[in-house]
CSV table of N, CA and C in Angstrom, one decimal:
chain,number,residue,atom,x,y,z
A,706,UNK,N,48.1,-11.1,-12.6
A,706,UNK,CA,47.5,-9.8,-12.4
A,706,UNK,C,46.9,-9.2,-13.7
A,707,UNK,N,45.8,-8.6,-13.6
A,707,UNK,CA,45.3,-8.5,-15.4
A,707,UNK,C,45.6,-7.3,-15.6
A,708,UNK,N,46.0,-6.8,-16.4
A,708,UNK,CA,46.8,-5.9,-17.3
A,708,UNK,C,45.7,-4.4,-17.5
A,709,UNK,N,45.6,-3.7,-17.4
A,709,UNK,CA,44.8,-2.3,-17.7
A,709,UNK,C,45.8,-1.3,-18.7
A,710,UNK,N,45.3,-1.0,-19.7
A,710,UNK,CA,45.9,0.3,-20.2
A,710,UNK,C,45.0,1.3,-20.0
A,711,UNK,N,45.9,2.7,-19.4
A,711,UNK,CA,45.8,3.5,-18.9
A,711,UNK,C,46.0,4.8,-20.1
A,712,UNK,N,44.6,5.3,-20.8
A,712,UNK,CA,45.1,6.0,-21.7
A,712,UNK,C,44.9,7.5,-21.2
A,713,UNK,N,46.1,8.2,-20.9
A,713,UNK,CA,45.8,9.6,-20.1
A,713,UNK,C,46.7,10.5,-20.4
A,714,UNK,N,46.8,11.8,-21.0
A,714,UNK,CA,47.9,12.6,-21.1
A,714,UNK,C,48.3,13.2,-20.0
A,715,UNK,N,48.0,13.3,-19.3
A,715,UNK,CA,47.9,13.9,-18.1
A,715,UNK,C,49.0,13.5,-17.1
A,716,UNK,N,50.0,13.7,-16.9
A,716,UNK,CA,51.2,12.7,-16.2
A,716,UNK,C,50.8,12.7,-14.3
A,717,UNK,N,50.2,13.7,-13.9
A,717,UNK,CA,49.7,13.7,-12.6
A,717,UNK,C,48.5,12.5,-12.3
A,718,UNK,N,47.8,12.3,-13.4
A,718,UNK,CA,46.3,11.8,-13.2
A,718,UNK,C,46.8,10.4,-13.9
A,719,UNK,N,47.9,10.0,-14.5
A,719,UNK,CA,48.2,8.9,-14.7
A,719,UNK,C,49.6,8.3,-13.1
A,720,UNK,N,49.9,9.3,-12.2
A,720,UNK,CA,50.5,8.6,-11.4
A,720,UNK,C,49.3,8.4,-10.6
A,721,UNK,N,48.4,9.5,-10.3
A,721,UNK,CA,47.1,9.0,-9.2
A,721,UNK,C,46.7,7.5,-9.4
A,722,UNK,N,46.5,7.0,-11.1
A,722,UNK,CA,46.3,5.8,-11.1
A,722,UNK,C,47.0,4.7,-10.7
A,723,UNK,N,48.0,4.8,-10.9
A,723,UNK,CA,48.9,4.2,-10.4
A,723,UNK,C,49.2,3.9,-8.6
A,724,UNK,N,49.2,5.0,-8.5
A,724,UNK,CA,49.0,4.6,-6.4
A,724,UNK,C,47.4,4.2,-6.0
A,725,UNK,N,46.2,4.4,-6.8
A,725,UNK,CA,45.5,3.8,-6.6
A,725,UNK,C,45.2,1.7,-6.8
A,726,UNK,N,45.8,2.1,-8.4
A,726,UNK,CA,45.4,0.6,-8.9
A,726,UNK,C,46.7,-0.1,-8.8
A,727,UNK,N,47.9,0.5,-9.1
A,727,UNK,CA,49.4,-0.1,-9.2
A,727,UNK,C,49.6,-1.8,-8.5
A,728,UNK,N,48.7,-1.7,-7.1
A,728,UNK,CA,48.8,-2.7,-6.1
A,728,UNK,C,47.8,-4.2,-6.5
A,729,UNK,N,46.8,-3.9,-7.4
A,729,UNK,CA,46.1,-5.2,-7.8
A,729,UNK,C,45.9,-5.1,-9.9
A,730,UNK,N,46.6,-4.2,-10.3
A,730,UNK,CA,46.2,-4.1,-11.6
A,730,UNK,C,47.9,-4.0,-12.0
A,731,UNK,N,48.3,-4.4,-13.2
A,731,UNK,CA,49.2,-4.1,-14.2
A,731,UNK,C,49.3,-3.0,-15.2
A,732,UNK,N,49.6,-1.9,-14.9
A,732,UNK,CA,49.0,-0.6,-15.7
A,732,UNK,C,50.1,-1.0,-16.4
A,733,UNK,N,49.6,-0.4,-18.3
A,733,UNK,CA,50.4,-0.3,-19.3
A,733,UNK,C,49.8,1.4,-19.2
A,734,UNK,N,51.2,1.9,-19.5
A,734,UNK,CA,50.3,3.8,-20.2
A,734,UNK,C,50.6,4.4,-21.3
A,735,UNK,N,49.6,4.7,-21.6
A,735,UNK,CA,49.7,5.9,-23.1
A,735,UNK,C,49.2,7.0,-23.4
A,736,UNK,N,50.1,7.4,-23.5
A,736,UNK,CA,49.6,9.1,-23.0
A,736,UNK,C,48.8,10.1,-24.5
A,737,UNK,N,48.4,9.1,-25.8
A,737,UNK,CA,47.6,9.7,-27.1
A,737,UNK,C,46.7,8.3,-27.2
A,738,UNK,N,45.6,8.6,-27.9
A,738,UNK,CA,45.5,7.4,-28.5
A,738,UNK,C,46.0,6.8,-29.8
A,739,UNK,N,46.9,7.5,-30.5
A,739,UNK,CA,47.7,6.8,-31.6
A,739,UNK,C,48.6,5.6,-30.7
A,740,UNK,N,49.2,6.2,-29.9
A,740,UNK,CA,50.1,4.8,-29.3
A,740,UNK,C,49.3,4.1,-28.5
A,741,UNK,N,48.4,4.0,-28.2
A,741,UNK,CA,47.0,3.5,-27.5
A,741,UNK,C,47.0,2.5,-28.1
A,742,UNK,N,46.1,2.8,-29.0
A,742,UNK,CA,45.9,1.7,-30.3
A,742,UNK,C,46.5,1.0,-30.9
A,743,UNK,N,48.0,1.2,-31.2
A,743,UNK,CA,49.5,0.5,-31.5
A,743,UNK,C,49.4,-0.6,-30.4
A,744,UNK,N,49.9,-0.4,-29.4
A,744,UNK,CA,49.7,-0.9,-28.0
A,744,UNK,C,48.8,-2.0,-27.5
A,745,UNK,N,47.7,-1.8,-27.9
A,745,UNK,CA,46.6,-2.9,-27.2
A,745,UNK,C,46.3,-3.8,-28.5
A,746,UNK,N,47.4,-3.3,-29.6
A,746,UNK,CA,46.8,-4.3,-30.9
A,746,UNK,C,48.1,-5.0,-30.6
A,747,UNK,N,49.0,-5.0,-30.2
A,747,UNK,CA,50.5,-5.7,-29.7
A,747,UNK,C,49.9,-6.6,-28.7
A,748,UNK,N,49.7,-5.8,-27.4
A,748,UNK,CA,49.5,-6.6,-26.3
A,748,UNK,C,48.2,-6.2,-25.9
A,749,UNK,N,47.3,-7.0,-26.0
A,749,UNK,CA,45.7,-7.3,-25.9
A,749,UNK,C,45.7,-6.8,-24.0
A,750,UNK,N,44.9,-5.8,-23.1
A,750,UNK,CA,45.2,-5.9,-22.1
A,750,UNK,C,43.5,-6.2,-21.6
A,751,UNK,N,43.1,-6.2,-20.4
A,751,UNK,CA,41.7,-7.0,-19.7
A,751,UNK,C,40.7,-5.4,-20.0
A,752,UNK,N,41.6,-4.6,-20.2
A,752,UNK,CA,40.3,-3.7,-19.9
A,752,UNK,C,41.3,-2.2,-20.1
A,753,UNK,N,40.4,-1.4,-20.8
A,753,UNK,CA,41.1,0.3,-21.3
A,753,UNK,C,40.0,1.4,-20.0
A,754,UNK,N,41.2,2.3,-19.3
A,754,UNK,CA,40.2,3.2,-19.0
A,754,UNK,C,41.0,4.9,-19.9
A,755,UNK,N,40.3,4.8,-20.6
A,755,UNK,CA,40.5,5.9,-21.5
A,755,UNK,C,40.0,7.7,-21.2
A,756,UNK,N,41.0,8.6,-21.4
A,756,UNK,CA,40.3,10.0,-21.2
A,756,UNK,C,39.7,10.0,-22.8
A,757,UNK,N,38.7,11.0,-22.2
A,757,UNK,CA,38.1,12.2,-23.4
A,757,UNK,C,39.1,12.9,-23.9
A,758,UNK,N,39.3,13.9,-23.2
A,758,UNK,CA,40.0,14.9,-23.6
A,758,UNK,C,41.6,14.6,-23.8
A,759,UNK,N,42.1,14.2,-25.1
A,759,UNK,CA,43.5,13.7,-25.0
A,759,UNK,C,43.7,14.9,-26.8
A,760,UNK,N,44.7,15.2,-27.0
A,760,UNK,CA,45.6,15.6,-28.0
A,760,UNK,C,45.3,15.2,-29.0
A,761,UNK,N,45.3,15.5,-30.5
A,761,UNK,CA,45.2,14.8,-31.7
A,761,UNK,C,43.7,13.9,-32.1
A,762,UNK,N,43.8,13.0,-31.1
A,762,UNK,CA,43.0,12.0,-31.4
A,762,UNK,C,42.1,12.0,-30.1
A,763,UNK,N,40.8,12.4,-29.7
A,763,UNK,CA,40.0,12.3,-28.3
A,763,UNK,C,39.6,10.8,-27.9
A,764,UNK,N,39.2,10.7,-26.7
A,764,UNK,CA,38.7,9.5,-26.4
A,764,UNK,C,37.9,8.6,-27.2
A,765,UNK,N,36.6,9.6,-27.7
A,765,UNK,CA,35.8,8.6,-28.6
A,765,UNK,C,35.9,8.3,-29.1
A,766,UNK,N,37.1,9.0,-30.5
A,766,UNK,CA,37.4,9.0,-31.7
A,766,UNK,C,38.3,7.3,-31.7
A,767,UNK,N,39.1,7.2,-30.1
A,767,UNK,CA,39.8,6.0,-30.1
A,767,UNK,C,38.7,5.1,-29.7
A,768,UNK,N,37.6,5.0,-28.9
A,768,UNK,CA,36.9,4.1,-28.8
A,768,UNK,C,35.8,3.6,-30.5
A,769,UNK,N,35.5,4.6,-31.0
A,769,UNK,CA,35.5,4.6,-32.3
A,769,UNK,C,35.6,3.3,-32.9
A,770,UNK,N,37.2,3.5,-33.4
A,770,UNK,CA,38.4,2.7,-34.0
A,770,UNK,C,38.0,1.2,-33.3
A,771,UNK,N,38.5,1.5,-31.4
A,771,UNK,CA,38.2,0.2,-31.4
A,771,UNK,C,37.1,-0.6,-31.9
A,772,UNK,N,36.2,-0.2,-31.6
A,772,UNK,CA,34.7,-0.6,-32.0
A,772,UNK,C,34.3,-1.2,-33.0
A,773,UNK,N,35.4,-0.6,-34.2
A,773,UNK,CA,35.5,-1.1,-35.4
A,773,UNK,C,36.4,-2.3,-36.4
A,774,UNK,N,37.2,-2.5,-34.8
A,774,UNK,CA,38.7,-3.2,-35.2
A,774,UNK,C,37.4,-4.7,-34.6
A,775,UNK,N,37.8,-6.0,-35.6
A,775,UNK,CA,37.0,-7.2,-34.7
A,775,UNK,C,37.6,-7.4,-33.7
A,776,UNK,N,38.9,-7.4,-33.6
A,776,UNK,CA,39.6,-8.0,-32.7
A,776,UNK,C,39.6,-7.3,-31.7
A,777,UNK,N,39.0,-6.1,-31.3
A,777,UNK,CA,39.7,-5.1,-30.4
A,777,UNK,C,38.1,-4.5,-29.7
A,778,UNK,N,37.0,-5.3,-30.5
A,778,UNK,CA,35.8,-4.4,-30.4
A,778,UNK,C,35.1,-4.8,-28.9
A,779,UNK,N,35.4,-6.1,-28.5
A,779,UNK,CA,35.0,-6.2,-27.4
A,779,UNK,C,35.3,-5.9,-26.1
A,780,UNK,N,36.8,-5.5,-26.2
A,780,UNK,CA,37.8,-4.5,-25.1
A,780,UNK,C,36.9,-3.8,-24.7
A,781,UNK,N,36.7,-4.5,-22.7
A,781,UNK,CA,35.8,-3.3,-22.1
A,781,UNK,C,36.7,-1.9,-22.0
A,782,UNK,N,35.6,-1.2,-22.3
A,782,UNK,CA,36.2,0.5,-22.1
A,782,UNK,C,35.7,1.6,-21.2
A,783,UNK,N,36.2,2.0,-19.8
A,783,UNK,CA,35.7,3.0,-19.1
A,783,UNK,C,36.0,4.7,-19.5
A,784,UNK,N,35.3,5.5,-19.6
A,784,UNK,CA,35.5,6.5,-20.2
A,784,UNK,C,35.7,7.3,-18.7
A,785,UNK,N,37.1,7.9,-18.8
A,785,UNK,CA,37.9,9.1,-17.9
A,785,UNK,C,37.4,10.3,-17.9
A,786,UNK,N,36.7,11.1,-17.4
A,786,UNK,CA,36.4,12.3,-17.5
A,786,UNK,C,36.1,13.6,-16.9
A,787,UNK,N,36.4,14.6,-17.3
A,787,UNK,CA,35.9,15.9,-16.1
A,787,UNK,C,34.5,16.3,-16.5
A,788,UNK,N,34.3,16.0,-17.6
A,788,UNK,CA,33.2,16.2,-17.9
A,788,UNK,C,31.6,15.4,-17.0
A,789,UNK,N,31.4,16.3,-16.2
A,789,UNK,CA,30.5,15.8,-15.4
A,789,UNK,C,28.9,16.4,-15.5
A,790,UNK,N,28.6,16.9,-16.5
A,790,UNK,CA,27.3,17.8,-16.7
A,790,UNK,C,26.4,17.0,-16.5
A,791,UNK,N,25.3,16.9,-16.7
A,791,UNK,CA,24.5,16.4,-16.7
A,791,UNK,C,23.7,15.7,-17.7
A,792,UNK,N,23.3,14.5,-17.9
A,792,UNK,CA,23.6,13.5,-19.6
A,792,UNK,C,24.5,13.2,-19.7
A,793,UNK,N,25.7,13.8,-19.6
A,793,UNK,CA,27.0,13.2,-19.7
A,793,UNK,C,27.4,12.0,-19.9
A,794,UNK,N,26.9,11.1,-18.6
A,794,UNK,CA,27.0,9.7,-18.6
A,794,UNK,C,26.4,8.6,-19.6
A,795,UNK,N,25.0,9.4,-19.8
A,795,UNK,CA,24.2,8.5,-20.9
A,795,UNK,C,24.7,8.8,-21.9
A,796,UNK,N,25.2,10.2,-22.2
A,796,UNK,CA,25.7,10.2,-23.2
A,796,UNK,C,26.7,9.4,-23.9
A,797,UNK,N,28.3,9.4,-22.9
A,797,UNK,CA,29.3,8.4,-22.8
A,797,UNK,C,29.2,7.0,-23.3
A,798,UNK,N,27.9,6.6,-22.5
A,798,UNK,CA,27.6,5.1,-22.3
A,798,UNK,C,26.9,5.0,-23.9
A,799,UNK,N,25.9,5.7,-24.7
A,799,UNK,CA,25.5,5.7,-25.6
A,799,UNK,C,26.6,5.4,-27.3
A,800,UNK,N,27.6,6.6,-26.6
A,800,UNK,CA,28.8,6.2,-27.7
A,800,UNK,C,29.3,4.8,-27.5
A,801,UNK,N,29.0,4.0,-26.7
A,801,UNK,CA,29.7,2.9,-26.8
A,801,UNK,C,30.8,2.5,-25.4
A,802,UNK,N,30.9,3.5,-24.7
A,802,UNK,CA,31.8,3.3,-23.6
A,802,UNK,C,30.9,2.0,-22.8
A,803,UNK,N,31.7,1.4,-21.4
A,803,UNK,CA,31.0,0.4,-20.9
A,803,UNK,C,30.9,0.9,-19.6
A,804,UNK,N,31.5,1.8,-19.0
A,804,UNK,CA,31.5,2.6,-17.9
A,804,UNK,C,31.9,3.5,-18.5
A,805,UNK,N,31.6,5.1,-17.2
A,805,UNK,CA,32.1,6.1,-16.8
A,805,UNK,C,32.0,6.6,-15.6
A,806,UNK,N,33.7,6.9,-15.3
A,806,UNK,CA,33.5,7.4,-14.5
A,806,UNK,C,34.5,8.8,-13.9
A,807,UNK,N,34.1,9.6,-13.4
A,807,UNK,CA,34.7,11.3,-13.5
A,807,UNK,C,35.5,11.5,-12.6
A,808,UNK,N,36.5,12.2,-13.2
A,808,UNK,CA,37.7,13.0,-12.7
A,808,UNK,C,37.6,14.2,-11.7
A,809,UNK,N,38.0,14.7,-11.1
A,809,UNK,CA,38.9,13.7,-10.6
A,809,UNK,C,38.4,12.5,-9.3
A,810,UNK,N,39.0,11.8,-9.2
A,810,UNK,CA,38.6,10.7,-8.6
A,810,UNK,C,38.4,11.0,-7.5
A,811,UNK,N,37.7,11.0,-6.7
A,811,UNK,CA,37.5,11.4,-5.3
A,811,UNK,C,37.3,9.8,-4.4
A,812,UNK,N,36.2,9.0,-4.9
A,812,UNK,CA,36.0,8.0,-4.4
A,812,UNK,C,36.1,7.2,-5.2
A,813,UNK,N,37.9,6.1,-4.9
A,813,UNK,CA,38.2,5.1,-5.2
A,813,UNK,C,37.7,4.0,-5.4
A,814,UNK,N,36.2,4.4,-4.9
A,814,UNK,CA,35.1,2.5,-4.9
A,814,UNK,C,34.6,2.8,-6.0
A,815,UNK,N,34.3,3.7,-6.5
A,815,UNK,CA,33.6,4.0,-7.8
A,815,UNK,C,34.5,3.6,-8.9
A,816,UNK,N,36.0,3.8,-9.4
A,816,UNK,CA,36.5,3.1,-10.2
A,816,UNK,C,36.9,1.7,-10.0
A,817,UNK,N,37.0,0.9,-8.6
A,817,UNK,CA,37.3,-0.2,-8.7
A,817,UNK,C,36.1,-0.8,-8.6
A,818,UNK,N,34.9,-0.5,-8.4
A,818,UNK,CA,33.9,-1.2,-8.6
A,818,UNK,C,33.4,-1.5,-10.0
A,819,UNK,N,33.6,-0.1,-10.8
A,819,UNK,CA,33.4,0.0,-12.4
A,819,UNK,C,34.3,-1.5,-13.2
A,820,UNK,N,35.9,-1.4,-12.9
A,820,UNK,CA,36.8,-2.3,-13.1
A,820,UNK,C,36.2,-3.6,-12.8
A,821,UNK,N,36.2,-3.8,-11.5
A,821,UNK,CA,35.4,-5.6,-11.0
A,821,UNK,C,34.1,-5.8,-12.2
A,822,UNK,N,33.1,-5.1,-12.2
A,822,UNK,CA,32.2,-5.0,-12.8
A,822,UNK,C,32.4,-5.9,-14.3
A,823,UNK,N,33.1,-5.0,-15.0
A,823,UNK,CA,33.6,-5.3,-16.1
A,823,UNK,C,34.7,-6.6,-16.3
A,824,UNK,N,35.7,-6.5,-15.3
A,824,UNK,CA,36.1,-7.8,-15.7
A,824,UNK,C,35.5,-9.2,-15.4
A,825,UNK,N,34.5,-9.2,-14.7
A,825,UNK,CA,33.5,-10.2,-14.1
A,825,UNK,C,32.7,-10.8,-15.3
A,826,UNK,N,32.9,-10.0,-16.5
A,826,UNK,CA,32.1,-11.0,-17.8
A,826,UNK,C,32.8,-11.3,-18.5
């Protein structure tokens, strides 16, 4: 079963993932990106879907880091968000993310399609 870390401070929006994906994915969770990045440098997982808006350290700032770690820079990364304005996406996808896709989840095919997507290369 391939492994996802699930970076979300949010303890409600990290059980949602869980009764969504729980049944074909391996969720690892971390609720900052400091223990994010500890974490996926330990145990390498198939794919990060990371929030924006997290405590201390934000999403980008962790996609960032990855981006700049060799080992870590090719970890596909979906970006979590409420942020749904308009640009938004291109925006996301411009920093480097490899998907996005917005909070709250309403329709399930959109993050498991994003997921398939990504693990498929």
């Amino acid at each position: 079963m391939p492994v996802i870390a699930v970076v979300e401070d949010n303890a409600d929006n990290r059980l949602l993932l869980q009764a969504i994906l729980g049944d074909q994915y391996d969720l690892v969770e971390y609720e900052n990106g400091r223990d994010a990045l500890e974490g996926v440098r330990r145990e390498r997982p198939a794919l990060m879907l990371l929030d924006i808006s997290l405590p201390e350290m934000d999403g980008t700032e962790v996609l960032a880091r990855l981006r700049m770690d060799p080992e870590l820079q090719g970890l596909p990364v979906i970006a979590l968000t409420a942020h749904a304005m308009a640009g938004d996406r291109e925006k996301f996808l411009a920093l480097g993310f490899d998907e996005y896709v917005t909070k709250p989840i309403v329709d399930e095919s959109l993050l498991f399609g994003a997921i398939q997507r990504l693990l498929k290369h």
